[in-house]
Structures are given as structure tokens and as C-alpha cells.
Amino acid sequence: MLDDLRLLMSHTLPQATRSDYAAAVVDANVLGKPTRKARELAFRHLAALYALDASNPIFRAMRRLWPLNDDAQPLQALAVALARDPLLRATQTFVLAQPLGGVVGREAVESLIDAKDPSHFSPESLKAFAQRIGGTWTAAGYLQGKARKIRVVPKFHPESVALLLFLGYLEGRTGQRLFSSEWMALFGTAQDELEALVSAASHRGLLVFMNAGGVKEVRFPGYLTPEEERVRQEVSHVI
């Protein structure tokens, strides 16, 4: 899915609408799918996982950061997928808890999904979901290998930390609380290393980061409309 997303982003303008993305996939066949049905299915999957809609602030933020660093794209894609796919999100704690170098078997992921909703999925569906989820974590750099997945450490970049902080910001978090969200758990790095990435993001104009006497402030100028910011502030009062 990451490869398809990269192709689509490279063939569309940053200001593209959802209709533009649909036309690129279905009509122009920029993904090189063999049939129209396959193209329509690919678009539905991409839209479900990433929104492909500039009115969605999460996708809009990803689209803003996407062209700045190819190496940051895998984690950016994972972040948006985690925000939109409950099954994928249910595996985050499990994957991150695995020891480096440890094997993450498909069967373990199947059991995890099944435990969330016993007997809801058929064995075939569980296998398909587990394979897709394993592929997503592999594309993002947290797992390595094909049939045998090994837990590894991904590479982190300022452009990806900017998006993950923004996701915490959308939840109503500010200040130090931004650094303790589940989104930041994806880094698993020391606090000083994380702050160095945030500082680099600030120097590149991706966000505004101020750290004085241990008091942290992070702002995202231009990321939200006034109405979206109002809603975000309302959310901040209940979490």
C-alpha cells in the first residue's frame, strides 16, 4: 500500500481533491493496475486508509509534509493509517513491545485480532488481516523480512515526528503532554533524541518548538482552519 500511495502522491498536485485522486487511480491508472475493477478497489483501499481528502486535517498535514523527505514517508503513512484503521491500531502496543531481533509471527497477530472480538472473523479473514498488518509495520520499518518478520528499529526523521506531534495536538494535547501520547510511543527513543528531532523540525519550519526551563510549547501554524482549531480546543477540555 505504501508503494501505491507514493505513486499516487507523485502523480498528483498537493492541492488535489478527492476527485483528482480518484481520476488518477481509476481513469489515468497511475498505479498500473490490470483492470478497472482492480483500479477501483485500489482507490477504495487507499481512501479508506489515508482519506485522500484535503478537508481532512490529518491527510492535509501528511500531504504538506510528504514531499519534503522521502525517507520520512513510511512512518508518515503508518501514522495516518493508525489514526484511521482500528485493527491496525489494536496491534501497536503488541508490535512495539516485541524485543528487538524477536520474531513476530503471523499467528500471534491473528490471535491478537481474534481476542479483540472472538469468533467475529473467519480463519481466512484473520490470515488476510494479519498479513496486511504485518506488511504495514514492515513498510514502516518496525519489522523486517517476508515470511519471517523480525522486530527492528526504524529510522526517524523530523518530518515524521512533526506529523506524530500534530496527531497528539489534534487530540487536544499541548506542552509536555504532547510528548507522552501514544503517537510518540512509536519513537521509543530517549527524550533528548526526541527533542533533537523536534528541534530539527522547528528549524525546518515544520512547526514551532520552544523549550525554556523544561517548559515545552509546540505550535502548528497554518495546519488547521479557525473552525478546526476551535473544535480542537473543545476536545482539549475533555481529555
PDB file of C-alpha atoms in Angstrom:
ATOM      1  CA  MET A   1       0.000   0.000   0.000  1.00  0.00           C
ATOM      2  CA  LEU A   2       2.904   2.356   0.694  1.00  0.00           C
ATOM      3  CA  ASP A   3       4.188   1.900  -2.854  1.00  0.00           C
ATOM      4  CA  ASP A   4       0.748   2.750  -4.260  1.00  0.00           C
ATOM      5  CA  LEU A   5       0.487   5.810  -2.039  1.00  0.00           C
ATOM      6  CA  ARG A   6       3.891   7.034  -3.167  1.00  0.00           C
ATOM      7  CA  LEU A   7       2.956   6.600  -6.809  1.00  0.00           C
ATOM      8  CA  LEU A   8      -0.310   8.444  -6.324  1.00  0.00           C
ATOM      9  CA  MET A   9       1.308  11.343  -4.466  1.00  0.00           C
ATOM     10  CA  SER A  10       3.965  11.664  -7.175  1.00  0.00           C
ATOM     11  CA  HIS A  11       1.316  11.892  -9.912  1.00  0.00           C
ATOM     12  CA  THR A  12      -0.951  14.461  -8.232  1.00  0.00           C
ATOM     13  CA  LEU A  13      -0.604  18.046  -7.086  1.00  0.00           C
ATOM     14  CA  PRO A  14      -0.512  18.965  -3.374  1.00  0.00           C
ATOM     15  CA  GLN A  15      -3.856  20.767  -3.755  1.00  0.00           C
ATOM     16  CA  ALA A  16      -5.540  17.773  -5.436  1.00  0.00           C
ATOM     17  CA  THR A  17      -9.121  16.959  -4.476  1.00  0.00           C
ATOM     18  CA  ARG A  18     -10.528  13.532  -3.707  1.00  0.00           C
ATOM     19  CA  SER A  19     -11.950  13.517  -7.249  1.00  0.00           C
ATOM     20  CA  ASP A  20      -8.475  14.224  -8.626  1.00  0.00           C
ATOM     21  CA  TYR A  21      -7.069  11.247  -6.747  1.00  0.00           C
ATOM     22  CA  ALA A  22      -9.895   9.033  -7.979  1.00  0.00           C
ATOM     23  CA  ALA A  23      -9.300  10.146 -11.569  1.00  0.00           C
ATOM     24  CA  ALA A  24      -5.572   9.468 -11.263  1.00  0.00           C
ATOM     25  CA  VAL A  25      -6.118   5.935  -9.961  1.00  0.00           C
ATOM     26  CA  VAL A  26      -9.209   4.847 -11.891  1.00  0.00           C
ATOM     27  CA  ASP A  27      -9.018   6.792 -15.159  1.00  0.00           C
ATOM     28  CA  ALA A  28      -5.303   7.516 -15.643  1.00  0.00           C
ATOM     29  CA  ASN A  29      -4.261   4.234 -13.981  1.00  0.00           C
ATOM     30  CA  VAL A  30      -1.132   5.758 -12.443  1.00  0.00           C
ATOM     31  CA  LEU A  31      -0.825   2.647 -10.238  1.00  0.00           C
ATOM     32  CA  GLY A  32      -0.649   0.344 -13.253  1.00  0.00           C
ATOM     33  CA  LYS A  33      -3.499  -1.966 -12.222  1.00  0.00           C
ATOM     34  CA  PRO A  34      -4.603  -4.562 -14.836  1.00  0.00           C
ATOM     35  CA  THR A  35      -8.370  -3.923 -14.790  1.00  0.00           C
ATOM     36  CA  ARG A  36     -10.787  -1.125 -14.000  1.00  0.00           C
ATOM     37  CA  LYS A  37     -12.197  -3.187 -11.133  1.00  0.00           C
ATOM     38  CA  ALA A  38      -8.700  -3.506  -9.670  1.00  0.00           C
ATOM     39  CA  ARG A  39      -8.196   0.251 -10.022  1.00  0.00           C
ATOM     40  CA  GLU A  40     -11.490   0.997  -8.264  1.00  0.00           C
ATOM     41  CA  LEU A  41     -10.609  -1.413  -5.470  1.00  0.00           C
ATOM     42  CA  ALA A  42      -7.173   0.155  -5.075  1.00  0.00           C
ATOM     43  CA  PHE A  43      -8.699   3.607  -4.781  1.00  0.00           C
ATOM     44  CA  ARG A  44     -11.209   2.433  -2.160  1.00  0.00           C
ATOM     45  CA  HIS A  45      -8.420   0.896  -0.098  1.00  0.00           C
ATOM     46  CA  LEU A  46      -6.250   3.999  -0.329  1.00  0.00           C
ATOM     47  CA  ALA A  47      -9.147   6.306   0.514  1.00  0.00           C
ATOM     48  CA  ALA A  48     -10.163   4.169   3.489  1.00  0.00           C
ATOM     49  CA  LEU A  49      -6.647   4.128   4.897  1.00  0.00           C
ATOM     50  CA  TYR A  50      -5.481   7.670   4.124  1.00  0.00           C
ATOM     51  CA  ALA A  51      -8.676   9.689   3.383  1.00  0.00           C
ATOM     52  CA  LEU A  52      -7.234  11.363   0.242  1.00  0.00           C
ATOM     53  CA  ASP A  53      -9.320  14.403   1.116  1.00  0.00           C
ATOM     54  CA  ALA A  54      -7.858  17.842   1.801  1.00  0.00           C
ATOM     55  CA  SER A  55     -10.770  18.638   4.109  1.00  0.00           C
ATOM     56  CA  ASN A  56      -9.371  16.018   6.480  1.00  0.00           C
ATOM     57  CA  PRO A  57      -6.720  17.747   8.642  1.00  0.00           C
ATOM     58  CA  ILE A  58      -4.713  14.546   9.151  1.00  0.00           C
ATOM     59  CA  PHE A  59      -4.375  13.852   5.439  1.00  0.00           C
ATOM     60  CA  ARG A  60      -3.782  17.532   4.764  1.00  0.00           C
ATOM     61  CA  ALA A  61      -0.876  17.550   7.228  1.00  0.00           C
ATOM     62  CA  MET A  62       0.607  14.414   5.696  1.00  0.00           C
ATOM     63  CA  ARG A  63       0.281  15.897   2.190  1.00  0.00           C
ATOM     64  CA  ARG A  64       2.010  19.046   3.386  1.00  0.00           C
ATOM     65  CA  LEU A  65       4.975  17.118   4.807  1.00  0.00           C
ATOM     66  CA  TRP A  66       5.077  14.294   2.241  1.00  0.00           C
ATOM     67  CA  PRO A  67       7.331  15.819  -0.466  1.00  0.00           C
ATOM     68  CA  LEU A  68       9.919  17.126   1.991  1.00  0.00           C
ATOM     69  CA  ASN A  69      11.705  13.845   2.746  1.00  0.00           C
ATOM     70  CA  ASP A  70      11.181  10.502   1.018  1.00  0.00           C
ATOM     71  CA  ASP A  71      12.744   8.675   3.970  1.00  0.00           C
ATOM     72  CA  ALA A  72      10.103  10.043   6.352  1.00  0.00           C
ATOM     73  CA  GLN A  73       7.191   8.836   4.223  1.00  0.00           C
ATOM     74  CA  PRO A  74       6.917   5.252   5.597  1.00  0.00           C
ATOM     75  CA  LEU A  75       6.322   6.440   9.163  1.00  0.00           C
ATOM     76  CA  GLN A  76       4.021   9.229   7.989  1.00  0.00           C
ATOM     77  CA  ALA A  77       1.900   6.696   6.107  1.00  0.00           C
ATOM     78  CA  LEU A  78       1.833   4.418   9.158  1.00  0.00           C
ATOM     79  CA  ALA A  79       0.736   7.285  11.405  1.00  0.00           C
ATOM     80  CA  VAL A  80      -2.238   8.171   9.206  1.00  0.00           C
ATOM     81  CA  ALA A  81      -3.181   4.506   8.835  1.00  0.00           C
ATOM     82  CA  LEU A  82      -3.072   4.049  12.629  1.00  0.00           C
ATOM     83  CA  ALA A  83      -5.380   7.038  13.020  1.00  0.00           C
ATOM     84  CA  ARG A  84      -7.937   5.541  10.633  1.00  0.00           C
ATOM     85  CA  ASP A  85      -7.670   1.735  10.951  1.00  0.00           C
ATOM     86  CA  PRO A  86      -8.843   0.312  14.322  1.00  0.00           C
ATOM     87  CA  LEU A  87      -7.460  -3.162  13.581  1.00  0.00           C
ATOM     88  CA  LEU A  88      -4.020  -1.789  12.814  1.00  0.00           C
ATOM     89  CA  ARG A  89      -4.122   0.465  15.870  1.00  0.00           C
ATOM     90  CA  ALA A  90      -5.003  -2.528  18.074  1.00  0.00           C
ATOM     91  CA  THR A  91      -1.638  -4.072  17.187  1.00  0.00           C
ATOM     92  CA  GLN A  92       0.531  -1.061  18.052  1.00  0.00           C
ATOM     93  CA  THR A  93       1.224  -1.931  21.691  1.00  0.00           C
ATOM     94  CA  PHE A  94       1.914  -5.554  20.769  1.00  0.00           C
ATOM     95  CA  VAL A  95       4.383  -4.736  17.999  1.00  0.00           C
ATOM     96  CA  LEU A  96       6.237  -2.065  19.966  1.00  0.00           C
ATOM     97  CA  ALA A  97       6.554  -4.405  22.961  1.00  0.00           C
ATOM     98  CA  GLN A  98       8.375  -7.082  20.982  1.00  0.00           C
ATOM     99  CA  PRO A  99      12.108  -7.351  21.754  1.00  0.00           C
ATOM    100  CA  LEU A 100      14.474  -6.205  19.060  1.00  0.00           C
ATOM    101  CA  GLY A 101      15.507  -9.185  16.989  1.00  0.00           C
ATOM    102  CA  GLY A 102      12.471 -11.161  18.115  1.00  0.00           C
ATOM    103  CA  VAL A 103      10.204 -12.963  15.676  1.00  0.00           C
ATOM    104  CA  VAL A 104       6.710 -11.532  15.194  1.00  0.00           C
ATOM    105  CA  GLY A 105       4.708 -14.405  13.747  1.00  0.00           C
ATOM    106  CA  ARG A 106       1.559 -14.030  11.689  1.00  0.00           C
ATOM    107  CA  GLU A 107      -0.229 -16.424  14.031  1.00  0.00           C
ATOM    108  CA  ALA A 108       0.442 -14.153  17.007  1.00  0.00           C
ATOM    109  CA  VAL A 109      -1.129 -11.227  15.168  1.00  0.00           C
ATOM    110  CA  GLU A 110      -4.112 -13.399  14.231  1.00  0.00           C
ATOM    111  CA  SER A 111      -4.591 -14.355  17.893  1.00  0.00           C
ATOM    112  CA  LEU A 112      -4.390 -10.712  18.932  1.00  0.00           C
ATOM    113  CA  ILE A 113      -7.069  -9.685  16.433  1.00  0.00           C
ATOM    114  CA  ASP A 114      -9.292 -12.615  17.344  1.00  0.00           C
ATOM    115  CA  ALA A 115      -9.005 -11.827  21.058  1.00  0.00           C
ATOM    116  CA  LYS A 116     -10.382  -8.334  20.439  1.00  0.00           C
ATOM    117  CA  ASP A 117     -13.596  -9.792  19.004  1.00  0.00           C
ATOM    118  CA  PRO A 118     -13.677 -13.591  19.416  1.00  0.00           C
ATOM    119  CA  SER A 119     -15.202 -15.576  16.554  1.00  0.00           C
ATOM    120  CA  HIS A 120     -16.069 -12.423  14.614  1.00  0.00           C
ATOM    121  CA  PHE A 121     -13.633 -13.144  11.778  1.00  0.00           C
ATOM    122  CA  SER A 122     -13.212 -16.325   9.773  1.00  0.00           C
ATOM    123  CA  PRO A 123      -9.775 -18.009   9.748  1.00  0.00           C
ATOM    124  CA  GLU A 124      -9.287 -16.784   6.183  1.00  0.00           C
ATOM    125  CA  SER A 125     -10.085 -13.199   7.168  1.00  0.00           C
ATOM    126  CA  LEU A 126      -7.786 -13.364  10.192  1.00  0.00           C
ATOM    127  CA  LYS A 127      -4.940 -14.572   7.997  1.00  0.00           C
ATOM    128  CA  ALA A 128      -5.535 -11.826   5.424  1.00  0.00           C
ATOM    129  CA  PHE A 129      -5.761  -9.115   8.100  1.00  0.00           C
ATOM    130  CA  ALA A 130      -2.602 -10.365   9.834  1.00  0.00           C
ATOM    131  CA  GLN A 131      -0.663 -10.424   6.568  1.00  0.00           C
ATOM    132  CA  ARG A 132      -1.798  -6.913   5.663  1.00  0.00           C
ATOM    133  CA  ILE A 133      -0.988  -5.583   9.130  1.00  0.00           C
ATOM    134  CA  GLY A 134       2.407  -7.264   9.114  1.00  0.00           C
ATOM    135  CA  GLY A 135       3.099  -5.714   5.738  1.00  0.00           C
ATOM    136  CA  THR A 136       2.159  -2.269   7.032  1.00  0.00           C
ATOM    137  CA  TRP A 137       4.522  -2.483  10.013  1.00  0.00           C
ATOM    138  CA  THR A 138       7.231  -3.851   7.714  1.00  0.00           C
ATOM    139  CA  ALA A 139       6.829  -0.989   5.229  1.00  0.00           C
ATOM    140  CA  ALA A 140       7.164   1.485   8.115  1.00  0.00           C
ATOM    141  CA  GLY A 141      10.438  -0.110   9.222  1.00  0.00           C
ATOM    142  CA  TYR A 142       9.360  -1.743  12.504  1.00  0.00           C
ATOM    143  CA  LEU A 143       9.524  -5.282  11.121  1.00  0.00           C
ATOM    144  CA  GLN A 144      11.885  -6.869   8.635  1.00  0.00           C
ATOM    145  CA  GLY A 145      11.537  -9.930   6.447  1.00  0.00           C
ATOM    146  CA  LYS A 146       8.839 -11.558   4.367  1.00  0.00           C
ATOM    147  CA  ALA A 147       7.526 -14.825   5.760  1.00  0.00           C
ATOM    148  CA  ARG A 148       9.564 -14.437   8.967  1.00  0.00           C
ATOM    149  CA  LYS A 149       9.116 -10.971  10.477  1.00  0.00           C
ATOM    150  CA  ILE A 150      11.838  -9.689  12.809  1.00  0.00           C
ATOM    151  CA  ARG A 151      11.387  -6.676  15.104  1.00  0.00           C
ATOM    152  CA  VAL A 152      13.804  -3.903  14.187  1.00  0.00           C
ATOM    153  CA  VAL A 153      14.228  -0.182  14.847  1.00  0.00           C
ATOM    154  CA  PRO A 154      13.013   2.163  12.094  1.00  0.00           C
ATOM    155  CA  LYS A 155      14.740   5.363  11.099  1.00  0.00           C
ATOM    156  CA  PHE A 156      13.217   8.565  12.436  1.00  0.00           C
ATOM    157  CA  HIS A 157      13.149  11.954  10.744  1.00  0.00           C
ATOM    158  CA  PRO A 158      11.947  15.471  11.652  1.00  0.00           C
ATOM    159  CA  GLU A 159       9.148  15.279   9.070  1.00  0.00           C
ATOM    160  CA  SER A 160       7.665  12.182  10.698  1.00  0.00           C
ATOM    161  CA  VAL A 161       7.971  13.498  14.256  1.00  0.00           C
ATOM    162  CA  ALA A 162       6.143  16.647  13.112  1.00  0.00           C
ATOM    163  CA  LEU A 163       3.170  14.601  11.923  1.00  0.00           C
ATOM    164  CA  LEU A 164       3.066  12.453  15.062  1.00  0.00           C
ATOM    165  CA  LEU A 165       3.145  15.512  17.306  1.00  0.00           C
ATOM    166  CA  PHE A 166       0.354  17.015  15.221  1.00  0.00           C
ATOM    167  CA  LEU A 167      -1.793  13.915  15.775  1.00  0.00           C
ATOM    168  CA  GLY A 168      -1.367  14.367  19.513  1.00  0.00           C
ATOM    169  CA  TYR A 169      -2.186  18.055  19.108  1.00  0.00           C
ATOM    170  CA  LEU A 170      -5.454  17.122  17.382  1.00  0.00           C
ATOM    171  CA  GLU A 171      -6.362  15.109  20.485  1.00  0.00           C
ATOM    172  CA  GLY A 172      -6.196  18.325  22.491  1.00  0.00           C
ATOM    173  CA  ARG A 173      -2.731  17.797  23.928  1.00  0.00           C
ATOM    174  CA  THR A 174      -0.336  20.687  24.421  1.00  0.00           C
ATOM    175  CA  GLY A 175       3.045  21.249  26.021  1.00  0.00           C
ATOM    176  CA  GLN A 176       4.699  18.300  27.730  1.00  0.00           C
ATOM    177  CA  ARG A 177       1.585  16.157  27.225  1.00  0.00           C
ATOM    178  CA  LEU A 178       2.325  16.096  23.510  1.00  0.00           C
ATOM    179  CA  PHE A 179       5.434  14.056  24.272  1.00  0.00           C
ATOM    180  CA  SER A 180       3.583  11.371  26.249  1.00  0.00           C
ATOM    181  CA  SER A 181       0.903  10.429  23.713  1.00  0.00           C
ATOM    182  CA  GLU A 182       0.583   7.011  22.120  1.00  0.00           C
ATOM    183  CA  TRP A 183       1.788   8.602  18.902  1.00  0.00           C
ATOM    184  CA  MET A 184       5.147   9.423  20.419  1.00  0.00           C
ATOM    185  CA  ALA A 185       5.445   5.863  21.732  1.00  0.00           C
ATOM    186  CA  LEU A 186       6.210   4.951  18.120  1.00  0.00           C
ATOM    187  CA  PHE A 187       9.639   6.514  18.569  1.00  0.00           C
ATOM    188  CA  GLY A 188      10.863   4.573  21.578  1.00  0.00           C
ATOM    189  CA  THR A 189      13.930   6.802  21.716  1.00  0.00           C
ATOM    190  CA  ALA A 190      15.493   8.699  24.594  1.00  0.00           C
ATOM    191  CA  GLN A 191      13.898  12.037  25.445  1.00  0.00           C
ATOM    192  CA  ASP A 192      16.951  14.021  24.370  1.00  0.00           C
ATOM    193  CA  GLU A 193      16.995  12.281  20.974  1.00  0.00           C
ATOM    194  CA  LEU A 194      13.301  13.002  20.517  1.00  0.00           C
ATOM    195  CA  GLU A 195      13.749  16.652  21.438  1.00  0.00           C
ATOM    196  CA  ALA A 196      16.607  16.891  18.937  1.00  0.00           C
ATOM    197  CA  LEU A 197      14.242  15.680  16.200  1.00  0.00           C
ATOM    198  CA  VAL A 198      11.580  18.178  17.277  1.00  0.00           C
ATOM    199  CA  SER A 199      14.155  20.982  17.294  1.00  0.00           C
ATOM    200  CA  ALA A 200      15.226  19.982  13.789  1.00  0.00           C
ATOM    201  CA  ALA A 201      11.582  20.046  12.683  1.00  0.00           C
ATOM    202  CA  SER A 202      11.251  23.526  14.154  1.00  0.00           C
ATOM    203  CA  HIS A 203      14.403  24.757  12.403  1.00  0.00           C
ATOM    204  CA  ARG A 204      12.977  23.478   9.107  1.00  0.00           C
ATOM    205  CA  GLY A 205       9.761  25.419   9.645  1.00  0.00           C
ATOM    206  CA  LEU A 206       7.589  22.321  10.068  1.00  0.00           C
ATOM    207  CA  LEU A 207       6.323  23.501  13.459  1.00  0.00           C
ATOM    208  CA  VAL A 208       7.242  25.924  16.239  1.00  0.00           C
ATOM    209  CA  PHE A 209       9.032  24.405  19.243  1.00  0.00           C
ATOM    210  CA  MET A 210      10.049  26.343  22.339  1.00  0.00           C
ATOM    211  CA  ASN A 211      11.754  24.765  25.333  1.00  0.00           C
ATOM    212  CA  ALA A 212      12.675  27.040  28.226  1.00  0.00           C
ATOM    213  CA  GLY A 213      13.452  25.747  31.678  1.00  0.00           C
ATOM    214  CA  GLY A 214      11.836  22.418  30.928  1.00  0.00           C
ATOM    215  CA  VAL A 215       8.574  24.073  29.836  1.00  0.00           C
ATOM    216  CA  LYS A 216       7.765  22.948  26.310  1.00  0.00           C
ATOM    217  CA  GLU A 217       5.459  24.549  23.776  1.00  0.00           C
ATOM    218  CA  VAL A 218       4.697  23.220  20.302  1.00  0.00           C
ATOM    219  CA  ARG A 219       2.569  25.064  17.760  1.00  0.00           C
ATOM    220  CA  PHE A 220       1.476  24.225  14.229  1.00  0.00           C
ATOM    221  CA  PRO A 221       0.899  27.472  12.314  1.00  0.00           C
ATOM    222  CA  GLY A 222      -1.239  27.039   9.217  1.00  0.00           C
ATOM    223  CA  TYR A 223      -2.131  23.402   9.846  1.00  0.00           C
ATOM    224  CA  LEU A 224      -5.737  23.991  10.942  1.00  0.00           C
ATOM    225  CA  THR A 225      -8.556  26.257   9.851  1.00  0.00           C
ATOM    226  CA  PRO A 226     -10.032  28.542  12.545  1.00  0.00           C
ATOM    227  CA  GLU A 227     -13.049  26.223  12.859  1.00  0.00           C
ATOM    228  CA  GLU A 228     -10.836  23.147  13.192  1.00  0.00           C
ATOM    229  CA  GLU A 229      -8.786  24.907  15.862  1.00  0.00           C
ATOM    230  CA  ARG A 230     -11.965  25.754  17.772  1.00  0.00           C
ATOM    231  CA  VAL A 231     -13.017  22.100  17.748  1.00  0.00           C
ATOM    232  CA  ARG A 232      -9.548  21.038  18.848  1.00  0.00           C
ATOM    233  CA  GLN A 233      -9.679  23.388  21.813  1.00  0.00           C
ATOM    234  CA  GLU A 234     -13.067  21.995  22.814  1.00  0.00           C
ATOM    235  CA  VAL A 235     -11.601  18.491  22.748  1.00  0.00           C
ATOM    236  CA  SER A 236      -8.732  19.637  24.977  1.00  0.00           C
ATOM    237  CA  HIS A 237     -11.201  20.264  27.797  1.00  0.00           C
ATOM    238  CA  VAL A 238     -12.337  16.636  27.964  1.00  0.00           C
ATOM    239  CA  ILE A 239      -9.110  14.625  27.741  1.00  0.00           C
TER     240      ILE A 239
END
